[in-house]
C-alpha positions as a Python dict, from the first residue, in 0.01 Angstrom:
ca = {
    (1, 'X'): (0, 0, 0),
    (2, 'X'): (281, 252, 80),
    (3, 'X'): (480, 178, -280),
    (4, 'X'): (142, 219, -443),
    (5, 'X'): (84, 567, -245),
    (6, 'X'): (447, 650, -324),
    (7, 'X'): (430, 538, -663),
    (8, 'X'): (125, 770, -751),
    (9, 'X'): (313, 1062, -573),
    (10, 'X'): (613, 1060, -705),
    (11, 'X'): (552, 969, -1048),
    (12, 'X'): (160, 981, -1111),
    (13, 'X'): (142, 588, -1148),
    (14, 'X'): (-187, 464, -1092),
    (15, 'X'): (-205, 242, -779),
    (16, 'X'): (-395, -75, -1047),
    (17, 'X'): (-33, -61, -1241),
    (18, 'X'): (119, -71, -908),
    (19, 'X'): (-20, -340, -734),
    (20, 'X'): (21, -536, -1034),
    (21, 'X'): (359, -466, -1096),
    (22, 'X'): (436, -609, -765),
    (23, 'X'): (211, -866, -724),
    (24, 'X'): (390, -1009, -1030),
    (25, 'X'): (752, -928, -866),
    (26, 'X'): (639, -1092, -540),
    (27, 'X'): (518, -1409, -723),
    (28, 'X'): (857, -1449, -919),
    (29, 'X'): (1028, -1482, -605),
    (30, 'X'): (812, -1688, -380),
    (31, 'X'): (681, -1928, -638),
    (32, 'X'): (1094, -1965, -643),
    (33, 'X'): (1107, -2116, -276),
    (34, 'X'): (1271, -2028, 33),
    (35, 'X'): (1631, -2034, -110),
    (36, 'X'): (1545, -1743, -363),
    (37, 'X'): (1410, -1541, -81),
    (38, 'X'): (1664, -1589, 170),
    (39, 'X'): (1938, -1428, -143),
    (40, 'X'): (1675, -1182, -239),
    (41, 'X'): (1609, -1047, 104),
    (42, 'X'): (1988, -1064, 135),
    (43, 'X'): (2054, -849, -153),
    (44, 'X'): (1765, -597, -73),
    (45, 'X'): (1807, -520, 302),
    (46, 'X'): (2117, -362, 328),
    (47, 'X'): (2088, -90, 51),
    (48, 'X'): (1760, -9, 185),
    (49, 'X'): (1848, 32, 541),
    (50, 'X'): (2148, 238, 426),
    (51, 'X'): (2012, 430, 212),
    (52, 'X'): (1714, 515, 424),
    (53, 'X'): (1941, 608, 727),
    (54, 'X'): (2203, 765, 484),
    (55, 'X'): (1855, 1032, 400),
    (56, 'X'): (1765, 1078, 749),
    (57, 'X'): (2111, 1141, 908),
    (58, 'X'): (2200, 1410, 618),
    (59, 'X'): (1838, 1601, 736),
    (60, 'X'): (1929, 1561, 1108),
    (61, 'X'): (2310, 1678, 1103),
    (62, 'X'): (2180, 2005, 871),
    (63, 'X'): (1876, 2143, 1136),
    (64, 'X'): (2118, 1930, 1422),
    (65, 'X'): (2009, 2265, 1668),
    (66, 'X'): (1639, 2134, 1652),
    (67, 'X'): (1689, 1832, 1738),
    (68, 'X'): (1637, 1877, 2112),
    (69, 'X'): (1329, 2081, 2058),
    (70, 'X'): (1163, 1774, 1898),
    (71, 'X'): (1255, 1543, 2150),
    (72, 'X'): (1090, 1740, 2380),
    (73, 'X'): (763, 1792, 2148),
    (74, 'X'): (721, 1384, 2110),
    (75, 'X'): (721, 1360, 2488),
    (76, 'X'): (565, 1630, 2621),
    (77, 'X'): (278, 1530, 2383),
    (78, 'X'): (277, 1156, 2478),
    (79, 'X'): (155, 1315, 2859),
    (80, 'X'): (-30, 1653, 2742),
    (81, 'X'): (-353, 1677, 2611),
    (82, 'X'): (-241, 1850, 2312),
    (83, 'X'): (-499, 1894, 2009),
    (84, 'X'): (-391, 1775, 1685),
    (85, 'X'): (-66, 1608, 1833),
    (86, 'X'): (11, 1298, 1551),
    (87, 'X'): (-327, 1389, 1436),
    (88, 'X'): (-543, 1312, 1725),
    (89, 'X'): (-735, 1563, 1873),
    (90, 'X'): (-691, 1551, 2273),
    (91, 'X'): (-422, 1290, 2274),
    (92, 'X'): (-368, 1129, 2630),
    (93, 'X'): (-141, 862, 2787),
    (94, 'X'): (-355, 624, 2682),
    (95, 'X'): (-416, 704, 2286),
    (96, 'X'): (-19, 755, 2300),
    (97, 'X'): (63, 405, 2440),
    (98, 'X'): (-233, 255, 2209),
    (99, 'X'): (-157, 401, 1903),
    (100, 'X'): (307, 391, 1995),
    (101, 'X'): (233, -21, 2077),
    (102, 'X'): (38, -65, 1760),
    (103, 'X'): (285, 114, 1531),
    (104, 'X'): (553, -8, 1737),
    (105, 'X'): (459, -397, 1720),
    (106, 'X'): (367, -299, 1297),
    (107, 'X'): (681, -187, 1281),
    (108, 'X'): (942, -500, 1455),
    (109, 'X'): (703, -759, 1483),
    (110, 'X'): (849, -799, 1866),
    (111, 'X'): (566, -1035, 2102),
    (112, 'X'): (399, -1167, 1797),
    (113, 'X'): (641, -1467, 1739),
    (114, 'X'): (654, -1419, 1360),
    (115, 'X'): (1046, -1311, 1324),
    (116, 'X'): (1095, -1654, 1554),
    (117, 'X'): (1006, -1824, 1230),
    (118, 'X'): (1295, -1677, 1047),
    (119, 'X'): (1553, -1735, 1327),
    (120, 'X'): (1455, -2060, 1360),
    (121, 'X'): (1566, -2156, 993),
    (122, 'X'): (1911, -2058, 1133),
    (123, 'X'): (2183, -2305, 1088),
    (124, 'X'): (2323, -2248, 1497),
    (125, 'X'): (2478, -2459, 1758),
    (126, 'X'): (2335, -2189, 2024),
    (127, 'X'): (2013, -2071, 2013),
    (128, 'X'): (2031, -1827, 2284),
    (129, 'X'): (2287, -1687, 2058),
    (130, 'X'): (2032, -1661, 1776),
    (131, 'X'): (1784, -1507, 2007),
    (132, 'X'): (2028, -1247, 2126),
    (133, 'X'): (2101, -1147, 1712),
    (134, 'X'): (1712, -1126, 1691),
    (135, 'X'): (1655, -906, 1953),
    (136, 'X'): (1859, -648, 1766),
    (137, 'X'): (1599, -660, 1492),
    (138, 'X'): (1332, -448, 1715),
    (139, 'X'): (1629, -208, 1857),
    (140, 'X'): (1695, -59, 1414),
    (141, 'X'): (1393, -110, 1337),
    (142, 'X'): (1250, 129, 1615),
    (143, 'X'): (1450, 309, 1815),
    (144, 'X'): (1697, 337, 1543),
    (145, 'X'): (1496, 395, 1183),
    (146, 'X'): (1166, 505, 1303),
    (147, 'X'): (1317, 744, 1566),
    (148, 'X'): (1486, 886, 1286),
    (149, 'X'): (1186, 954, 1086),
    (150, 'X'): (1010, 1114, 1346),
    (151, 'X'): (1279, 1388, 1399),
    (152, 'X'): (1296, 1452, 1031),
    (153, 'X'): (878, 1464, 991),
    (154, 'X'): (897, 1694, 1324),
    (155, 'X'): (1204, 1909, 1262),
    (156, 'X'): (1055, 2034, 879),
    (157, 'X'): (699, 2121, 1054),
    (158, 'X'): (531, 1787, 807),
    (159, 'X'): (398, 1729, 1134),
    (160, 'X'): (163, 2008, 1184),
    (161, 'X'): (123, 2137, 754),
    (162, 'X'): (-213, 2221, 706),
    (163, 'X'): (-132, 2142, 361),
    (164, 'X'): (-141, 1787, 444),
    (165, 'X'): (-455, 1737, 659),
    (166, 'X'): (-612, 1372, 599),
    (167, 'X'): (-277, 1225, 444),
    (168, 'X'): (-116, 917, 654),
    (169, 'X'): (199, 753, 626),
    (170, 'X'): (483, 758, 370),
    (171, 'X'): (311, 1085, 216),
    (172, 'X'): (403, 1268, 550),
    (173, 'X'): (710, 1187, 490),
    (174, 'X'): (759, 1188, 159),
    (175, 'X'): (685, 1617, 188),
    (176, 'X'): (862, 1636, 491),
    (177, 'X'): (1208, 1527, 301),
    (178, 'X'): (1120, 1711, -15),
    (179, 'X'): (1108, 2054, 202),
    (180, 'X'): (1492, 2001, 183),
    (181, 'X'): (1613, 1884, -115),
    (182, 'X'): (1375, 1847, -420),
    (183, 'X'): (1513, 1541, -575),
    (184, 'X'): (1491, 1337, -172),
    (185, 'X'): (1137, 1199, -314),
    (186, 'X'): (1278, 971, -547),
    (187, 'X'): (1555, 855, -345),
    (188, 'X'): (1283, 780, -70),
    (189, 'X'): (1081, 602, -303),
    (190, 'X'): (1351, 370, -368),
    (191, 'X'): (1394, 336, -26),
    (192, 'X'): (1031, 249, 30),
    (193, 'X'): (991, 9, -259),
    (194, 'X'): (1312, -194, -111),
    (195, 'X'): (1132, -192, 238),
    (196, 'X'): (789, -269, 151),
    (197, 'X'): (907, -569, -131),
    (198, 'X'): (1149, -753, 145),
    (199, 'X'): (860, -718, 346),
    (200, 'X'): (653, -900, 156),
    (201, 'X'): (872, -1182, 33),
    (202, 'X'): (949, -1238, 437),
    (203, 'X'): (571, -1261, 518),
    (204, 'X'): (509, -1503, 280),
    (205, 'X'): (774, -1684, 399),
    (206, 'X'): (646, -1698, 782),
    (207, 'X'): (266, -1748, 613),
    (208, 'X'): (356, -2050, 429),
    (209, 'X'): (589, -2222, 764),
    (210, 'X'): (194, -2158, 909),
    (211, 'X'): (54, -2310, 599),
    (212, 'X'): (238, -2641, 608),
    (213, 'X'): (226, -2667, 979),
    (214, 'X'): (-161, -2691, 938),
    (215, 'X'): (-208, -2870, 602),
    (216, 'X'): (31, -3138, 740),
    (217, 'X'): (-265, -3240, 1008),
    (218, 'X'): (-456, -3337, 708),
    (219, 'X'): (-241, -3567, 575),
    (220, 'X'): (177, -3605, 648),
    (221, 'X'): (356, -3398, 354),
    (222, 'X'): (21, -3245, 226),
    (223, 'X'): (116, -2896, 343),
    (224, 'X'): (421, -2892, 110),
    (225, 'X'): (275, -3019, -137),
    (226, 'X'): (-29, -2773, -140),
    (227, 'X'): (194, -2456, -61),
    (228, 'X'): (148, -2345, -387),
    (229, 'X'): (-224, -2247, -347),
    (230, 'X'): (-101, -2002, -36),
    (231, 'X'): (208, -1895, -260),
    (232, 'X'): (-101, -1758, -523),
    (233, 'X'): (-301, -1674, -229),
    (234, 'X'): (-54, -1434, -110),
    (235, 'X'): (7, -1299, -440),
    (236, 'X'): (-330, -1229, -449),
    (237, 'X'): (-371, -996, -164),
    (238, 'X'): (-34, -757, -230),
    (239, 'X'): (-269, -673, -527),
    (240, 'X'): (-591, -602, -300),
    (241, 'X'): (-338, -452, -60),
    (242, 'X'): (-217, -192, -309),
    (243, 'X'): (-585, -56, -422),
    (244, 'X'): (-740, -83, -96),
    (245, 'X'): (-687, 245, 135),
    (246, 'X'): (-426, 313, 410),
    (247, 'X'): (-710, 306, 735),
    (248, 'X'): (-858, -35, 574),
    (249, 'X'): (-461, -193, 536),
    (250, 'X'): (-397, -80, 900),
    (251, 'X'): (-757, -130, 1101),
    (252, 'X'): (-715, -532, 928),
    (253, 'X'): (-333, -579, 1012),
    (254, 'X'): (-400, -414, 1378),
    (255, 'X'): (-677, -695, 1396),
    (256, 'X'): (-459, -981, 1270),
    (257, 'X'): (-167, -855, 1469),
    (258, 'X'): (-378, -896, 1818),
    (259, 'X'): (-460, -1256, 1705),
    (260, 'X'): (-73, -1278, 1694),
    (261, 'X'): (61, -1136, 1936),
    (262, 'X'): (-233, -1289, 2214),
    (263, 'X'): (-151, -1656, 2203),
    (264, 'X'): (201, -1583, 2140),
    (265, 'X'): (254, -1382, 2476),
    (266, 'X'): (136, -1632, 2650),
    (267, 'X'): (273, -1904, 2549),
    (268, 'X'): (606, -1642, 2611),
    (269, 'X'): (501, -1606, 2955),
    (270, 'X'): (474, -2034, 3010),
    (271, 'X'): (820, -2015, 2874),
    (272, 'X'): (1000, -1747, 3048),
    (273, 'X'): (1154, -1961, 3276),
    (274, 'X'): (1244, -2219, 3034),
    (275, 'X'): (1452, -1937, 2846),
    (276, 'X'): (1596, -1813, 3193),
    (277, 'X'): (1741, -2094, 3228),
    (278, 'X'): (1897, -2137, 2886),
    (279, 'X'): (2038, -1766, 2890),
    (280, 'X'): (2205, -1845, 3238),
    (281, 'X'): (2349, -2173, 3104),
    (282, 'X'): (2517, -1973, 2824),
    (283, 'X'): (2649, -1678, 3014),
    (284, 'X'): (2812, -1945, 3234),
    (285, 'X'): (3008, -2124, 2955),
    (286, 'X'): (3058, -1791, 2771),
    (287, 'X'): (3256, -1645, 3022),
    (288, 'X'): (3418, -1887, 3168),
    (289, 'X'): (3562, -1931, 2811),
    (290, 'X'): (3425, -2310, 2768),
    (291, 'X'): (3187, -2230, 2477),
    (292, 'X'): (3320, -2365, 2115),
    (293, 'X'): (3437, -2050, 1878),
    (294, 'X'): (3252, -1932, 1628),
    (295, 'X'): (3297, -2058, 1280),
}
C-alpha cells in the first residue's frame, strides 16, 4: 500500500499498475522457494536500510540545533492533552501508548512470534545466541529507523502542515524530506519500494511455515505439497493490498496482529523460565571461556 501511495506521488502511477507490478515481482520470487528469498532479502536489506538512514542522518546533522526541541515535542505530547498532536485531537497517555504499541509492534514484529520463524531456519549450535542477534531486529527497526523519521517529519513542521490534513503515512514523509532537497522523493521512493518488497517476500515466507504446519494435520507432507495455493493466495492480496486504502490496510493488520501477538505472549510467559534458564546456562560457559568458537 505505501509503494502504491508513493508510486502515484512521485511519479503519477496509478495504484492498479502498481499493485500489479508487484504482485507479479512478489510471485517471481516466492513461487521460487525459500532459497530465492533468503538471497533476495539478502541483496535488498542492506541498501535499503542504508540508504534510508544515509537520507535521514544528512536532514538531522543540517537542522542538528532542533533536534532537542523535537525530542521534547514527542514527549511532552505523549503526557499533554495537546490537540492535533500525531493527528489526534486531545491525545492522552492512553491514545499515545495505544496508538506507539500498535505502530511499534507494525513496525518489529516484537511479542507476535513471527520473526521466531525466520531465526529458527538458522543453521546455529546456540540458540540463545540466535535469540540475542534477533533481539537487535526491534532495537533498528524502532528506536533506530523510526526514531529517525520522526525527527525529520517533526524538525521540517510535516507534522503540523495544514497542507497535508487527511494524508497518513509515507506521504508525511515523503513532503517532509522534499522541504529540503527536491530530488529526496525519489531517493525515498527507492527506499520504500526496497522496504515494503522484502517485506513481503518475508511474510510469505512466515505465512507458508503456518501453511504447512496446518495442512500437514490433514495428511503427512500435504502442506508442502499444497503450498502453492497459499504462494497464489498471497500474491493475491499484495494486489488487494495496493488498491485498498491506508485506514482499511492498518484497522485489518492491527486486527490480525492482536490474534498474533495474544496466544504468542502467553505461550512467552509459560516459557519465560524455560529461556531463563537457557540464557544463564550460556552466560556461564561464555565467560568462563568453555563455549566452542565461532565458525
Amino acid at each position: 500500500n505505501s509503494v502504491a501511495d508513493v508510486m502515484h506521488s512521485t511519479f503519477g502511477i496509478s495504484i492498479w499498475i502498481t499493485g500489479a507490478v508487484a504482485a507479479a515481482l512478489t510471485g517471481t520470487v516466492i513461487i521460487g522457494g525459500v532459497r530465492r528469498i533468503a538471497r533476495v532479502a539478502e541483496a535488498v536489506v542492506p541498501v535499503m536500510a542504508l540508504l534510508y538512514v544515509s537520507i535521514a542522518l544528512l536532514i538531522l546533522a543540517i537542522r542538528i540545533e532542533a533536534v532537542p526541541d523535537a525530542f521534547a515535542l514527542i514527549f511532552e505530547s505523549a503526557f499533554t492533552n495537546t490537540a492535533g498532536t500525531g493527528g489526534f485531537a486531545g491525545a492522552t497517555v492512553w491514545m499515545a501508548l495505544r496508538w506507539g504499541f500498535a505502530r511499534g509492534i507494525f513496525s518489529n514484529e516484537a511479542g507476535l512470534g513471527s520473526a521466531a520463524i525466520a531465526h529458527s531456519a538458522a543453521k546455529t549450535d546456540e540458540p540463545v545466541r540466535e535469540g540475542i542477534v534477533a533481539m537487535i531486529g526491534p532495537f533498528i527497526d524502532t528506536i533506530i529507523i523510526c526514531t529517525m523519521t520522526a525527527l525529520v517529519i517533526i524538525i521540517t513542521g510535516a507534522w503540523n502542515n495544514p497542507s497535508l490534513t487527511g494524508q497518513e503515512g509515507i506521504a508525511v514523509t515523503m513532503v517532509a524530506v522534499k522541504s529540503f532537497v527536491s530530488w529526496y522523493p525519489y531517493v525515498l521512493t527507492g527506499c520504500v519500494v526496497l522496504f515494503a518488497y522484502s517485506t513481503m517476500i518475508a511474510w510469505c515466507y512466515y505465512g507458508e511455515r503456518g501453511w504447512i504446519y496446518l495442512m500437514d494435520h490433514f495428511g503427512e507432507g500435504f502442506g508442502l505439497k499444497s503450498v502453492i495455493v497459499f504462494r497464489i493466495i498471497f500474491v493475491a492480496f499484495v494486489f488487494i493490498g495496493a488498491i485498498l486504502k491506508l485506514g482499511a490496510v492498518l484497522d485489518f493488520s492491527d486486527l490480525m496482529i492482536l490474534c498474533m501477538a495474544f496466544p504468542n505472549i502467553i505461550g512467552s510467559i509459560f516459557l519465560a523460565p524455560y529461556v531463563l534458564k537457557k540464557v544463564r546456562h550460556y552466560w556461564e560457559r561464555y565467560t568462563s571461556g568453555s563455549m566452542k568458537p565461532l565458525r
